[in-house]
XYZ file of C-alpha atoms in Angstrom:
522
model
C 23.106 -35.551 27.736
C 19.613 -34.337 26.956
C 20.700 -30.709 27.223
C 23.984 -31.108 25.375
C 22.489 -33.074 22.473
C 19.145 -31.239 22.473
C 17.280 -34.551 22.662
C 14.294 -35.757 24.728
C 15.103 -37.355 28.086
C 13.427 -40.637 27.145
C 15.771 -41.021 24.168
C 18.800 -40.261 26.320
C 17.869 -43.035 28.744
C 18.819 -45.494 26.003
C 22.267 -43.923 25.787
C 23.186 -44.553 29.431
C 26.042 -47.057 29.763
C 27.340 -46.401 33.293
C 28.166 -49.439 35.420
C 30.870 -52.062 35.719
C 32.987 -52.569 32.577
C 31.750 -49.336 30.986
C 35.262 -48.366 29.776
C 34.903 -45.029 31.550
C 31.885 -44.103 29.418
C 28.657 -43.092 31.191
C 26.703 -42.402 28.005
C 27.114 -42.867 24.251
C 25.329 -41.352 21.272
C 25.851 -42.625 17.728
C 24.854 -40.123 15.051
C 23.838 -40.861 11.477
C 26.385 -41.550 8.779
C 27.143 -38.513 6.601
C 29.027 -39.335 3.454
C 31.694 -41.730 4.714
C 31.860 -40.324 8.254
C 29.864 -40.597 11.476
C 30.037 -38.979 14.904
C 30.162 -40.759 18.261
C 29.656 -38.664 21.389
C 30.972 -40.129 24.648
C 29.872 -38.716 28.003
C 31.669 -39.046 31.310
C 30.182 -37.446 34.398
C 31.827 -36.520 37.707
C 29.731 -35.053 40.521
C 31.410 -33.634 43.629
C 29.158 -33.900 46.671
C 31.616 -32.349 49.145
C 32.324 -29.300 46.984
C 29.148 -27.609 45.793
C 30.549 -24.138 45.166
C 31.321 -24.960 41.526
C 35.121 -24.597 41.784
C 36.230 -28.249 41.723
C 38.160 -29.193 38.595
C 37.252 -32.146 36.436
C 39.555 -34.894 37.763
C 42.622 -35.696 35.756
C 42.140 -39.447 36.095
C 38.808 -39.047 34.294
C 40.577 -37.331 31.395
C 43.232 -40.058 31.272
C 40.582 -42.789 31.328
C 38.775 -41.310 28.321
C 42.064 -40.912 26.450
C 42.856 -44.582 27.090
C 39.329 -45.609 26.179
C 39.295 -44.057 22.707
C 42.479 -45.919 21.812
C 40.681 -49.219 22.392
C 36.994 -48.769 21.594
C 37.459 -47.530 18.031
C 39.921 -50.200 16.921
C 37.781 -53.192 15.828
C 40.729 -55.563 16.305
C 41.232 -54.774 20.006
C 39.390 -56.869 22.566
C 37.674 -55.128 25.465
C 35.274 -56.480 28.076
C 32.124 -54.350 28.182
C 28.842 -54.412 30.046
C 25.548 -55.370 28.377
C 24.531 -51.716 27.931
C 27.541 -50.460 26.006
C 28.651 -53.655 24.219
C 25.962 -53.593 21.466
C 26.546 -49.870 20.949
C 30.285 -50.393 20.421
C 29.501 -53.329 18.138
C 27.412 -50.899 16.063
C 30.338 -48.482 15.912
C 32.903 -51.150 15.051
C 30.617 -52.561 12.374
C 30.532 -49.160 10.690
C 34.328 -48.875 10.935
C 34.785 -52.304 9.339
C 32.523 -51.177 6.507
C 34.926 -48.319 5.802
C 33.207 -45.429 7.600
C 35.423 -42.996 9.524
C 34.484 -42.081 13.110
C 34.744 -38.659 14.668
C 34.739 -38.944 18.456
C 33.528 -36.257 20.849
C 34.323 -36.731 24.513
C 32.007 -34.568 26.609
C 33.323 -34.365 30.177
C 30.594 -33.227 32.569
C 30.875 -32.047 36.174
C 29.466 -29.573 38.676
C 32.669 -27.540 38.635
C 35.260 -26.121 36.249
C 37.252 -27.780 33.492
C 40.354 -29.910 33.959
C 43.768 -28.647 35.109
C 46.186 -27.136 32.577
C 48.439 -30.206 32.345
C 45.481 -32.308 31.233
C 44.540 -29.597 28.755
C 47.968 -30.138 27.211
C 47.336 -33.898 27.061
C 43.964 -33.277 25.397
C 45.420 -30.955 22.751
C 48.198 -33.450 22.010
C 45.633 -36.234 21.583
C 43.403 -34.084 19.341
C 46.397 -33.312 17.126
C 47.569 -36.943 17.158
C 44.200 -38.173 15.883
C 44.179 -35.547 13.132
C 40.825 -33.980 13.919
C 38.988 -37.237 14.666
C 38.942 -36.600 18.440
C 37.489 -33.588 20.221
C 36.960 -32.826 23.912
C 34.200 -30.649 25.368
C 33.558 -29.506 28.917
C 29.918 -29.344 30.025
C 28.803 -28.239 33.476
C 25.965 -26.614 35.421
C 26.590 -23.281 33.719
C 26.206 -24.979 30.330
C 22.868 -26.455 31.394
C 21.567 -23.138 32.739
C 22.693 -21.340 29.589
C 20.716 -23.788 27.451
C 17.634 -23.526 29.678
C 17.754 -19.749 29.308
C 17.969 -20.013 25.531
C 14.625 -18.271 25.122
C 15.905 -15.033 26.692
C 16.577 -12.110 24.397
C 20.176 -11.066 23.896
C 20.861 -7.341 23.647
C 24.594 -6.933 23.055
C 27.241 -4.684 21.557
C 30.166 -5.429 19.259
C 33.208 -3.388 18.328
C 33.929 -3.532 14.594
C 37.276 -2.768 12.999
C 37.760 -0.712 9.877
C 35.041 0.174 7.400
C 31.654 -1.541 7.169
C 28.911 -1.742 4.554
C 25.358 -0.877 5.611
C 22.407 -1.156 3.227
C 18.617 -0.828 3.484
C 16.393 -2.947 1.257
C 12.768 -4.109 1.338
C 12.206 -3.017 4.941
C 15.333 -4.901 6.015
C 18.885 -3.761 6.736
C 22.224 -5.453 6.202
C 25.618 -4.762 7.777
C 28.839 -6.454 6.673
C 31.945 -5.747 8.719
C 35.102 -7.069 10.327
C 35.341 -8.037 13.988
C 38.321 -9.201 16.061
C 38.215 -12.803 17.230
C 38.695 -11.509 20.795
C 35.335 -9.741 20.475
C 33.693 -12.990 19.390
C 35.200 -14.788 22.385
C 33.870 -12.092 24.715
C 30.381 -12.506 23.246
C 30.404 -16.313 23.567
C 31.850 -16.126 27.101
C 28.972 -13.890 28.146
C 26.020 -15.537 26.391
C 27.119 -19.092 25.525
C 24.673 -21.344 23.687
C 21.916 -18.749 23.985
C 23.547 -17.099 20.969
C 22.933 -20.233 18.910
C 19.246 -20.784 19.667
C 18.261 -20.527 16.019
C 21.437 -22.156 14.727
C 20.117 -25.480 13.418
C 23.537 -27.118 13.672
C 24.151 -26.160 17.340
C 27.490 -26.668 19.036
C 27.558 -30.456 19.304
C 26.484 -30.849 15.689
C 29.675 -29.548 14.160
C 32.083 -31.218 11.785
C 35.175 -31.854 13.878
C 37.476 -31.638 10.853
C 36.228 -28.130 10.157
C 36.838 -27.183 13.796
C 40.372 -28.548 13.570
C 41.079 -26.460 10.479
C 39.762 -23.325 12.215
C 41.975 -24.006 15.251
C 45.045 -24.694 13.147
C 44.568 -21.479 11.170
C 44.258 -19.405 14.350
C 47.305 -21.034 15.944
C 49.650 -20.442 13.025
C 51.245 -16.997 13.106
C 51.588 -16.874 9.326
C 47.891 -17.667 8.839
C 45.982 -16.202 11.766
C 46.288 -12.635 10.468
C 44.622 -13.883 7.251
C 41.834 -15.688 9.096
C 39.319 -13.165 7.700
C 39.989 -14.463 4.178
C 40.151 -18.163 5.100
C 36.870 -18.447 7.018
C 33.277 -18.216 5.786
C 32.420 -15.806 8.568
C 29.492 -15.434 10.958
C 25.886 -14.617 10.074
C 23.551 -13.126 12.676
C 20.008 -11.767 12.763
C 18.564 -9.131 15.084
C 15.498 -6.959 15.571
C 17.556 -3.797 15.300
C 21.153 -2.590 15.103
C 22.393 0.953 15.756
C 25.738 2.722 15.368
C 27.145 6.231 15.196
C 26.657 7.215 11.539
C 28.942 10.241 11.991
C 31.902 7.874 12.182
C 33.431 6.522 9.001
C 34.936 3.364 10.525
C 35.420 1.343 13.748
C 31.703 1.268 14.552
C 30.418 0.229 17.974
C 27.294 -1.752 17.041
C 24.386 -2.129 19.448
C 22.152 -5.106 18.689
C 18.642 -5.947 19.917
C 17.625 -9.629 20.138
C 20.812 -10.976 18.581
C 20.976 -14.574 17.314
C 23.781 -16.291 15.380
C 22.278 -18.489 12.659
C 25.472 -19.537 10.866
C 29.036 -19.739 12.156
C 28.345 -21.361 15.509
C 31.307 -23.698 15.097
C 33.536 -20.730 14.259
C 32.413 -18.926 17.440
C 32.901 -21.961 19.667
C 36.279 -22.845 18.197
C 37.511 -19.254 18.506
C 36.496 -19.292 22.176
C 38.270 -22.574 22.913
C 41.408 -21.666 20.967
C 41.767 -18.353 22.772
C 41.021 -19.990 26.123
C 43.852 -22.439 25.475
C 46.185 -19.527 24.822
C 48.707 -19.776 22.014
C 51.646 -17.358 21.799
C 51.839 -17.852 18.034
C 48.389 -16.448 17.397
C 48.325 -13.015 15.820
C 46.530 -10.185 17.593
C 45.267 -9.166 14.140
C 42.970 -12.152 13.663
C 39.572 -11.011 12.382
C 36.424 -12.672 11.083
C 33.735 -11.447 8.700
C 30.385 -10.586 10.316
C 27.061 -10.301 8.493
C 24.127 -8.875 10.439
C 20.546 -8.857 9.134
C 18.005 -6.556 10.756
C 14.674 -8.177 9.986
C 11.120 -6.913 10.391
C 8.753 -8.213 13.052
C 7.063 -11.574 12.388
C 10.092 -12.613 10.349
C 10.489 -16.237 11.456
C 9.997 -17.526 7.906
C 12.719 -15.206 6.634
C 15.039 -16.347 9.419
C 14.470 -19.975 8.422
C 15.131 -19.232 4.755
C 18.366 -17.363 5.555
C 19.432 -20.096 7.973
C 18.870 -22.807 5.375
C 20.611 -20.847 2.623
C 23.671 -19.945 4.688
C 23.982 -23.512 5.970
C 23.449 -25.146 2.589
C 27.106 -26.111 2.183
C 26.900 -28.408 5.216
C 24.509 -31.211 6.227
C 21.782 -29.750 8.441
C 18.854 -30.924 10.521
C 15.858 -29.638 8.599
C 13.154 -30.450 11.132
C 12.752 -26.829 12.216
C 12.797 -25.623 8.625
C 9.923 -27.969 7.736
C 7.955 -27.162 10.889
C 5.723 -24.502 9.330
C 4.819 -26.202 6.074
C 1.232 -27.270 5.376
C 1.912 -30.962 6.020
C 3.236 -30.343 9.523
C 0.497 -27.859 10.389
C -2.179 -30.315 9.252
C -0.668 -33.109 11.323
C -0.517 -30.824 14.367
C -4.193 -29.977 13.967
C -5.122 -33.633 13.480
C -3.138 -34.716 16.540
C -4.832 -32.051 18.617
C -8.228 -33.415 17.603
C -7.061 -36.849 18.744
C -5.993 -35.521 22.142
C -2.225 -35.349 21.548
C 0.322 -32.526 21.279
C 2.373 -32.653 18.083
C 5.742 -30.956 18.536
C 6.830 -29.538 15.193
C 9.800 -27.622 16.636
C 12.750 -29.184 18.442
C 12.454 -26.755 21.351
C 8.706 -26.912 21.873
C 9.304 -27.734 25.544
C 6.260 -29.996 26.047
C 6.721 -33.460 27.506
C 4.687 -36.430 28.664
C 2.894 -39.390 27.137
C 0.539 -37.135 25.171
C 3.391 -35.255 23.473
C 4.686 -36.591 20.154
C 7.587 -35.055 18.260
C 7.715 -34.775 14.491
C 11.035 -36.647 14.516
C 9.461 -39.567 16.399
C 6.605 -39.656 13.876
C 9.020 -39.606 10.940
C 11.042 -42.493 12.347
C 7.992 -44.614 13.186
C 6.127 -44.013 9.927
C 9.200 -44.753 7.797
C 9.800 -47.995 9.696
C 6.205 -49.225 9.915
C 3.961 -47.897 7.140
C 6.702 -47.231 4.547
C 8.432 -50.500 5.559
C 11.966 -49.106 5.552
C 13.070 -49.945 9.120
C 16.804 -49.753 8.388
C 16.427 -46.255 6.920
C 14.274 -45.220 9.870
C 17.043 -46.033 12.316
C 20.194 -45.191 10.370
C 19.160 -42.297 8.130
C 17.514 -39.964 10.642
C 19.277 -36.966 9.126
C 17.431 -37.603 5.846
C 13.964 -37.894 7.418
C 13.243 -34.202 6.865
C 15.297 -33.957 3.684
C 15.519 -36.671 1.018
C 12.951 -38.937 2.690
C 10.529 -36.207 3.756
C 7.881 -36.739 1.102
C 8.253 -40.528 1.254
C 7.361 -40.297 4.941
C 4.791 -37.518 5.161
C 2.885 -37.484 1.848
C -0.719 -38.706 2.346
C -0.079 -39.323 6.036
C -3.146 -39.230 8.256
C -2.807 -38.054 11.885
C -4.259 -41.369 13.089
C -1.667 -43.305 11.090
C 1.124 -41.126 12.493
C -0.167 -41.634 16.019
C -0.519 -45.411 15.808
C 2.929 -45.824 14.244
C 4.482 -43.802 17.057
C 2.645 -45.789 19.722
C 3.757 -49.089 18.164
C 7.432 -48.099 18.091
C 7.220 -46.691 21.634
C 5.782 -49.972 22.893
C 8.450 -52.042 21.124
C 11.218 -49.864 22.525
C 9.724 -50.170 26.023
C 9.768 -53.963 25.705
C 13.388 -53.880 24.565
C 14.401 -51.841 27.604
C 12.598 -54.279 29.905
C 14.046 -57.369 28.211
C 15.598 -59.973 30.488
C 19.290 -60.788 30.445
C 18.603 -63.952 28.396
C 16.986 -61.960 25.553
C 18.440 -62.735 22.091
C 21.512 -60.576 21.279
C 19.868 -59.214 18.119
C 17.049 -57.577 20.097
C 19.088 -54.377 20.613
C 19.085 -53.732 16.848
C 15.637 -55.021 15.877
C 13.069 -52.548 17.269
C 12.223 -50.947 13.918
C 11.880 -54.311 12.147
C 9.684 -55.656 14.949
C 7.519 -52.531 14.833
C 7.087 -52.946 11.076
C 5.899 -56.532 11.506
C 3.473 -55.519 14.259
C 2.095 -52.830 11.944
C 1.477 -55.461 9.278
C -0.403 -57.635 11.774
C -2.548 -54.721 12.913
C -3.545 -53.692 9.388
C -4.382 -57.310 8.541
C -6.699 -57.575 11.551
C -8.386 -54.238 10.807
C -8.983 -55.005 7.141
C -11.937 -57.427 7.386
C -14.137 -54.807 9.019
C -13.731 -52.389 6.102
C -13.786 -52.244 2.351
C -10.402 -53.456 1.041
C -7.930 -50.582 0.931
C -4.209 -50.304 0.291
C -2.093 -50.195 3.470
C -1.904 -48.058 5.535
C -5.078 -46.365 4.269
C -6.912 -49.104 6.185
C -6.254 -47.007 9.284
C -7.903 -43.629 9.874
C -9.584 -41.603 12.607
C -12.756 -43.606 11.961
C -11.285 -46.833 13.329
C -8.566 -45.410 15.556
C -10.346 -46.580 18.706
C -10.586 -50.110 17.319
C -6.933 -50.048 16.276
C -5.759 -48.985 19.724
C -7.967 -51.613 21.336
C -6.436 -54.281 19.091
C -2.937 -53.141 20.044
C -3.811 -53.386 23.723
C -5.498 -56.773 23.435
C -3.074 -58.443 21.016
C 0.222 -56.740 21.829
C 1.785 -59.868 23.356
C 0.711 -62.009 20.391
C 1.863 -59.451 17.815
C 5.222 -59.036 19.529
C 5.827 -62.778 19.876
C 5.028 -63.362 16.197
C 7.293 -60.483 15.157
C 10.181 -61.892 17.217
C 9.667 -65.336 15.671
C 9.711 -63.810 12.164
C 12.948 -61.926 12.804
C 14.532 -65.003 14.399
C 13.605 -67.146 11.390
C 14.908 -64.496 8.984
C 18.240 -64.447 10.831
C 18.429 -68.221 10.669
C 17.827 -68.007 6.929
C 20.810 -65.637 6.714
C 23.232 -67.379 9.078
C 21.888 -70.830 9.860
C 22.641 -72.040 13.378
C 26.207 -70.712 13.562
C 27.142 -68.111 16.139
C 26.902 -64.531 14.896
C 28.895 -61.670 16.408
C 27.278 -58.421 17.536
C 29.148 -56.582 14.794
C 27.646 -58.890 12.152
C 24.174 -58.413 13.634
C 24.582 -54.646 13.668
C 25.594 -54.688 10.001
C 22.741 -57.011 9.065
C 20.057 -54.734 10.491
C 21.756 -51.563 9.253
C 22.011 -52.722 5.643
C 18.461 -54.017 5.489
C 19.641 -57.541 4.694
C 16.622 -59.041 6.476
C 13.984 -57.263 4.422
C 14.107 -59.769 1.544
C 13.527 -62.664 3.983
C 10.796 -60.834 5.893
C 9.043 -59.764 2.699
C 9.317 -63.254 1.271
C 7.776 -64.685 4.405
C 4.959 -62.127 4.262
C 4.272 -62.967 0.610
C 4.182 -66.678 1.359
C 1.802 -66.086 4.261
């Protein structure tokens, strides 16, 4: 799950759901809401111990179980018995559905072999068509993991273009625009996989399933596939250098050094899967537009600008695009002085207790110091976009560090909670962290001149702040739990509240008025 979703292992631990009554789901990831839609990724894993040569097919009963599961889990009116790991997650999902949001479901079937047999491929395609683009299956195996781990390797490849192409030189850069057969794109993806998409900030599991469905449908229709070139936005790639035989007037064979696709990853992946499925109606004359930029050395900033511009029509994760701005560089330097590694890039590759990602800082600071816990949890996609300056403006490295440590500690307590823990605890980490932050600032304040929160905290009293957290963590946490419990009672009284209602309450920020009122009264 960590490799497929490009997420830290510690975050993926929270997504594990395997056990009795798991509805055939071993892991679940709920993405942020975009517009009126959201994406749920389901993982099912099958590991063959007796066949380690990588040839065993994903079992058909596993496919059938996932197909049956999606019919039940995403209908809020259907009852299903679930274990304590997955039940609050599904309540979250069903709460969103009841509020009118539309789910897109990705079933990622993982094994140490090859994909499912053909007859189950037919069942999958029928289900994908039946759910009108809301359901999508992916196969993920050892080769997929290795391909991702090798993502730093350079790709030197060749592509056969069709017809004429435009080549221009400008400002020490070169541009080529041409037409390439979809079979050539499939060959490229078959050979290099996700390594092609290293710089693609939307990656292959971050795609809009409805767009994928439209691409597939266009390719499969004989009267449309030969016009695919005009109906698709095309593929944009960058490279260190491209070469071709200039004596030719058309049909260039292009040689590319250090090739990376920065826009069109979903087109590439969907072309590969559609051709793998084989459709007799698809025209052999299906082509796609290809734009190739040859950029000078030390061109990472240019790559980021092109990537952002060419992806601007779709929601994107902007963490990488913000990674080199002054704010992030200053935080990295400040963290280093405090003995921590600040990971500005998603693929920094450093782990451990001393490593802190920019996304973790954004989430913690928004929840604790900016006191927007519901936005911290449910609007992660906006943390480096609309909420970026709300989060990072005037943020001291010590404040970023302490916020992250508070949220980490709260999450650790949630994972260790006993079976008799209150049902709302699954949804409350960000609210609890906010309340603990308030307590900490209150206790630090008497030792200093009065300052507005969180300016109370800086590198000057970081040692004292961390000591307070260590000494008073149990007290802070108990008080925070009591505050949340009282706020919930103010909302619902003593009547029983369903998990779906709790999920909605924390997502909408309904508790903030009660919590703020209590803080004012105190």
